[in-house]
Amino acid sequence: MPNEEAPNRAIMGEESLMDEVTGFLRLANTHRTNDPCASMLHCRRALEAIVHHLWIEEYGENPPREMHLAEKMVELERCRRYFSVNRITSSWIHWSPKSSHDRCEIGKCIEHLNLIMKEVVGRVPSIDSSEYTMLDALDRLLSDSGRTVLANGGE
């Protein structure tokens, strides 16, 4: 189901996809305790990047803008794990008055994405990075403290 309106775009290379997904999964892993909804949003973005990559690989162009993620997955015949990640993340990133979440779903979601990446590029992203910037360290300290930090400019 090619898209006549979208301009052709080079296929995101496997290394670029790996970098993109690894970044999203590292963020998901970092925020899984202090902000699980943000963690799931990063998982969802990883899934979207993978599906976009597969679409371009299959059709040689961007998917139609109006096409929903689920439609893309069906068209690409990528269902089981992909829909599992889609279902899990949707319940976390969309508000509902009766929603209750099990934080172990975050780990399941990350594991599904690892298996998807193994299937797509033959490798699993390394999300336990030992490379941290000072900003990463500060972010980790502040998020682990559970306190609000206010920063004022000097006079």
PDB file of C-alpha atoms in Angstrom:
ATOM      1  CA  MET A   1       0.000   0.000   0.000  1.00  0.00           C
ATOM      2  CA  PRO A   2       2.407   2.692  -1.178  1.00  0.00           C
ATOM      3  CA  ASN A   3       1.847   6.346  -0.462  1.00  0.00           C
ATOM      4  CA  GLU A   4       1.806   8.531  -3.562  1.00  0.00           C
ATOM      5  CA  GLU A   5       1.885  11.810  -1.583  1.00  0.00           C
ATOM      6  CA  ALA A   6       4.873  11.248   0.698  1.00  0.00           C
ATOM      7  CA  PRO A   7       8.314  11.983  -0.728  1.00  0.00           C
ATOM      8  CA  ASN A   8      10.721   9.096  -1.075  1.00  0.00           C
ATOM      9  CA  ARG A   9      13.108   8.804   1.821  1.00  0.00           C
ATOM     10  CA  ALA A  10      16.192   6.692   2.190  1.00  0.00           C
ATOM     11  CA  ILE A  11      15.742   3.651   4.374  1.00  0.00           C
ATOM     12  CA  MET A  12      16.856   4.327   7.912  1.00  0.00           C
ATOM     13  CA  GLY A  13      19.909   2.132   8.182  1.00  0.00           C
ATOM     14  CA  GLU A  14      19.961  -0.650  10.718  1.00  0.00           C
ATOM     15  CA  GLU A  15      22.603   1.191  12.754  1.00  0.00           C
ATOM     16  CA  SER A  16      20.498   4.360  12.810  1.00  0.00           C
ATOM     17  CA  LEU A  17      17.457   2.342  13.857  1.00  0.00           C
ATOM     18  CA  MET A  18      19.492   0.601  16.555  1.00  0.00           C
ATOM     19  CA  ASP A  19      20.746   3.964  17.872  1.00  0.00           C
ATOM     20  CA  GLU A  20      17.236   5.432  17.850  1.00  0.00           C
ATOM     21  CA  VAL A  21      15.601   2.466  19.585  1.00  0.00           C
ATOM     22  CA  THR A  22      18.467   2.115  22.068  1.00  0.00           C
ATOM     23  CA  GLY A  23      18.021   5.768  23.040  1.00  0.00           C
ATOM     24  CA  PHE A  24      14.285   5.313  23.577  1.00  0.00           C
ATOM     25  CA  LEU A  25      14.766   2.126  25.601  1.00  0.00           C
ATOM     26  CA  ARG A  26      17.467   3.702  27.770  1.00  0.00           C
ATOM     27  CA  LEU A  27      15.053   6.527  28.573  1.00  0.00           C
ATOM     28  CA  ALA A  28      12.286   3.989  29.248  1.00  0.00           C
ATOM     29  CA  ASN A  29      14.581   2.097  31.605  1.00  0.00           C
ATOM     30  CA  THR A  30      15.739   5.293  33.351  1.00  0.00           C
ATOM     31  CA  HIS A  31      12.194   6.505  34.046  1.00  0.00           C
ATOM     32  CA  ARG A  32      10.532   3.175  34.849  1.00  0.00           C
ATOM     33  CA  THR A  33      10.541   3.872  38.612  1.00  0.00           C
ATOM     34  CA  ASN A  34       9.976   7.606  38.904  1.00  0.00           C
ATOM     35  CA  ASP A  35       7.730   8.199  35.850  1.00  0.00           C
ATOM     36  CA  PRO A  36       6.326   4.954  34.426  1.00  0.00           C
ATOM     37  CA  CYS A  37       4.003   6.772  32.006  1.00  0.00           C
ATOM     38  CA  ALA A  38       7.015   8.519  30.448  1.00  0.00           C
ATOM     39  CA  SER A  39       8.769   5.162  30.343  1.00  0.00           C
ATOM     40  CA  MET A  40       5.909   3.684  28.331  1.00  0.00           C
ATOM     41  CA  LEU A  41       5.833   6.693  26.018  1.00  0.00           C
ATOM     42  CA  HIS A  42       9.485   6.009  25.154  1.00  0.00           C
ATOM     43  CA  CYS A  43       8.607   2.354  24.486  1.00  0.00           C
ATOM     44  CA  ARG A  44       5.809   3.477  22.172  1.00  0.00           C
ATOM     45  CA  ARG A  45       8.183   5.788  20.304  1.00  0.00           C
ATOM     46  CA  ALA A  46      10.616   2.875  19.882  1.00  0.00           C
ATOM     47  CA  LEU A  47       7.817   0.793  18.354  1.00  0.00           C
ATOM     48  CA  GLU A  48       6.861   3.655  16.031  1.00  0.00           C
ATOM     49  CA  ALA A  49      10.487   3.999  14.860  1.00  0.00           C
ATOM     50  CA  ILE A  50      10.703   0.264  14.155  1.00  0.00           C
ATOM     51  CA  VAL A  51       7.425   0.195  12.219  1.00  0.00           C
ATOM     52  CA  HIS A  52       8.455   3.283  10.244  1.00  0.00           C
ATOM     53  CA  HIS A  53      11.770   1.606   9.354  1.00  0.00           C
ATOM     54  CA  LEU A  54       9.990  -1.571   8.250  1.00  0.00           C
ATOM     55  CA  TRP A  55       7.484   0.395   6.166  1.00  0.00           C
ATOM     56  CA  ILE A  56      10.212   2.231   4.271  1.00  0.00           C
ATOM     57  CA  GLU A  57      12.138  -1.017   3.853  1.00  0.00           C
ATOM     58  CA  GLU A  58       9.026  -2.689   2.408  1.00  0.00           C
ATOM     59  CA  TYR A  59       7.617   0.126   0.263  1.00  0.00           C
ATOM     60  CA  GLY A  60      10.586   2.440  -0.285  1.00  0.00           C
ATOM     61  CA  GLU A  61       8.764   5.513   0.984  1.00  0.00           C
ATOM     62  CA  ASN A  62       7.182   7.063   4.061  1.00  0.00           C
ATOM     63  CA  PRO A  63       3.843   5.662   5.209  1.00  0.00           C
ATOM     64  CA  PRO A  64       0.736   7.800   4.674  1.00  0.00           C
ATOM     65  CA  ARG A  65       0.456  10.437   7.409  1.00  0.00           C
ATOM     66  CA  GLU A  66      -3.162   9.634   8.178  1.00  0.00           C
ATOM     67  CA  MET A  67      -2.450   5.936   8.671  1.00  0.00           C
ATOM     68  CA  HIS A  68      -2.530   4.800  12.297  1.00  0.00           C
ATOM     69  CA  LEU A  69       0.208   2.669  13.811  1.00  0.00           C
ATOM     70  CA  ALA A  70      -2.057  -0.393  14.048  1.00  0.00           C
ATOM     71  CA  GLU A  71      -2.941  -0.127  10.348  1.00  0.00           C
ATOM     72  CA  LYS A  72       0.745  -0.008   9.452  1.00  0.00           C
ATOM     73  CA  MET A  73       1.435  -3.115  11.528  1.00  0.00           C
ATOM     74  CA  VAL A  74      -1.417  -5.014   9.846  1.00  0.00           C
ATOM     75  CA  GLU A  75      -0.286  -3.923   6.381  1.00  0.00           C
ATOM     76  CA  LEU A  76       3.274  -5.050   7.188  1.00  0.00           C
ATOM     77  CA  GLU A  77       1.897  -8.326   8.584  1.00  0.00           C
ATOM     78  CA  ARG A  78       3.644  -7.653  11.875  1.00  0.00           C
ATOM     79  CA  CYS A  79       1.129  -8.533  14.490  1.00  0.00           C
ATOM     80  CA  ARG A  80       1.684 -10.558  17.616  1.00  0.00           C
ATOM     81  CA  ARG A  81       4.520  -8.845  19.549  1.00  0.00           C
ATOM     82  CA  TYR A  82       3.946  -5.516  17.859  1.00  0.00           C
ATOM     83  CA  PHE A  83       0.302  -5.405  18.922  1.00  0.00           C
ATOM     84  CA  SER A  84       1.261  -6.520  22.410  1.00  0.00           C
ATOM     85  CA  VAL A  85       3.593  -3.510  22.770  1.00  0.00           C
ATOM     86  CA  ASN A  86       0.945  -1.265  21.201  1.00  0.00           C
ATOM     87  CA  ARG A  87      -1.746  -2.486  23.629  1.00  0.00           C
ATOM     88  CA  ILE A  88       0.436  -2.233  26.726  1.00  0.00           C
ATOM     89  CA  THR A  89       1.754   1.238  25.927  1.00  0.00           C
ATOM     90  CA  SER A  90      -1.659   2.605  24.925  1.00  0.00           C
ATOM     91  CA  SER A  91      -3.128   1.906  28.338  1.00  0.00           C
ATOM     92  CA  TRP A  92      -0.296   3.888  29.955  1.00  0.00           C
ATOM     93  CA  ILE A  93      -0.091   6.881  27.626  1.00  0.00           C
ATOM     94  CA  HIS A  94      -3.828   7.517  27.258  1.00  0.00           C
ATOM     95  CA  TRP A  95      -5.739   8.710  30.307  1.00  0.00           C
ATOM     96  CA  SER A  96      -8.709   6.748  31.574  1.00  0.00           C
ATOM     97  CA  PRO A  97     -10.671   7.272  34.808  1.00  0.00           C
ATOM     98  CA  LYS A  98     -10.602   3.539  35.549  1.00  0.00           C
ATOM     99  CA  SER A  99      -7.063   2.739  34.586  1.00  0.00           C
ATOM    100  CA  SER A 100      -4.805   0.764  36.856  1.00  0.00           C
ATOM    101  CA  HIS A 101      -1.350  -0.303  35.848  1.00  0.00           C
ATOM    102  CA  ASP A 102       1.072  -2.989  36.820  1.00  0.00           C
ATOM    103  CA  ARG A 103       4.629  -1.649  36.706  1.00  0.00           C
ATOM    104  CA  CYS A 104       5.949  -5.062  35.667  1.00  0.00           C
ATOM    105  CA  GLU A 105       4.361  -4.312  32.266  1.00  0.00           C
ATOM    106  CA  ILE A 106       7.235  -1.901  31.620  1.00  0.00           C
ATOM    107  CA  GLY A 107       9.759  -4.720  31.787  1.00  0.00           C
ATOM    108  CA  LYS A 108       7.548  -6.910  29.578  1.00  0.00           C
ATOM    109  CA  CYS A 109       7.249  -4.113  27.052  1.00  0.00           C
ATOM    110  CA  ILE A 110      11.019  -3.535  26.951  1.00  0.00           C
ATOM    111  CA  GLU A 111      11.569  -7.284  26.562  1.00  0.00           C
ATOM    112  CA  HIS A 112       9.099  -7.446  23.643  1.00  0.00           C
ATOM    113  CA  LEU A 113      10.919  -4.543  21.979  1.00  0.00           C
ATOM    114  CA  ASN A 114      14.255  -6.314  22.477  1.00  0.00           C
ATOM    115  CA  LEU A 115      12.843  -9.424  20.771  1.00  0.00           C
ATOM    116  CA  ILE A 116      11.427  -7.308  17.935  1.00  0.00           C
ATOM    117  CA  MET A 117      14.831  -5.678  17.397  1.00  0.00           C
ATOM    118  CA  LYS A 118      16.501  -9.107  17.422  1.00  0.00           C
ATOM    119  CA  GLU A 119      14.050 -10.113  14.687  1.00  0.00           C
ATOM    120  CA  VAL A 120      14.497  -6.896  12.654  1.00  0.00           C
ATOM    121  CA  VAL A 121      18.258  -6.250  12.875  1.00  0.00           C
ATOM    122  CA  GLY A 122      19.604  -9.433  14.455  1.00  0.00           C
ATOM    123  CA  ARG A 123      20.715  -7.761  17.691  1.00  0.00           C
ATOM    124  CA  VAL A 124      19.281  -6.576  20.986  1.00  0.00           C
ATOM    125  CA  PRO A 125      19.787  -2.943  22.057  1.00  0.00           C
ATOM    126  CA  SER A 126      22.179  -2.407  24.951  1.00  0.00           C
ATOM    127  CA  ILE A 127      20.179  -0.263  27.345  1.00  0.00           C
ATOM    128  CA  ASP A 128      22.417  -0.569  30.384  1.00  0.00           C
ATOM    129  CA  SER A 129      24.922   2.068  29.397  1.00  0.00           C
ATOM    130  CA  SER A 130      27.888   2.872  31.572  1.00  0.00           C
ATOM    131  CA  GLU A 131      28.350   6.120  29.649  1.00  0.00           C
ATOM    132  CA  TYR A 132      26.678   8.966  31.526  1.00  0.00           C
ATOM    133  CA  THR A 133      26.986  12.692  31.214  1.00  0.00           C
ATOM    134  CA  MET A 134      26.945  15.023  34.207  1.00  0.00           C
ATOM    135  CA  LEU A 135      23.385  15.928  33.249  1.00  0.00           C
ATOM    136  CA  ASP A 136      22.425  12.224  33.342  1.00  0.00           C
ATOM    137  CA  ALA A 137      23.902  11.921  36.833  1.00  0.00           C
ATOM    138  CA  LEU A 138      22.098  15.047  38.042  1.00  0.00           C
ATOM    139  CA  ASP A 139      18.827  13.868  36.500  1.00  0.00           C
ATOM    140  CA  ARG A 140      19.188  10.483  38.192  1.00  0.00           C
ATOM    141  CA  LEU A 141      19.946  12.057  41.592  1.00  0.00           C
ATOM    142  CA  LEU A 142      17.020  14.442  41.355  1.00  0.00           C
ATOM    143  CA  SER A 143      14.536  11.852  40.126  1.00  0.00           C
ATOM    144  CA  ASP A 144      15.598   9.362  42.813  1.00  0.00           C
ATOM    145  CA  SER A 145      15.151  11.972  45.546  1.00  0.00           C
ATOM    146  CA  GLY A 146      11.431  12.267  44.843  1.00  0.00           C
ATOM    147  CA  ARG A 147      11.578  15.964  45.664  1.00  0.00           C
ATOM    148  CA  THR A 148      10.817  19.063  43.653  1.00  0.00           C
ATOM    149  CA  VAL A 149      13.775  21.203  42.674  1.00  0.00           C
ATOM    150  CA  LEU A 150      13.438  24.893  41.885  1.00  0.00           C
ATOM    151  CA  ALA A 151      16.193  26.741  40.077  1.00  0.00           C
ATOM    152  CA  ASN A 152      16.367  30.528  40.145  1.00  0.00           C
ATOM    153  CA  GLY A 153      18.626  32.737  38.086  1.00  0.00           C
ATOM    154  CA  GLY A 154      21.137  34.838  39.992  1.00  0.00           C
ATOM    155  CA  GLU A 155      20.704  38.571  40.400  1.00  0.00           C
TER     156      GLU A 155
END
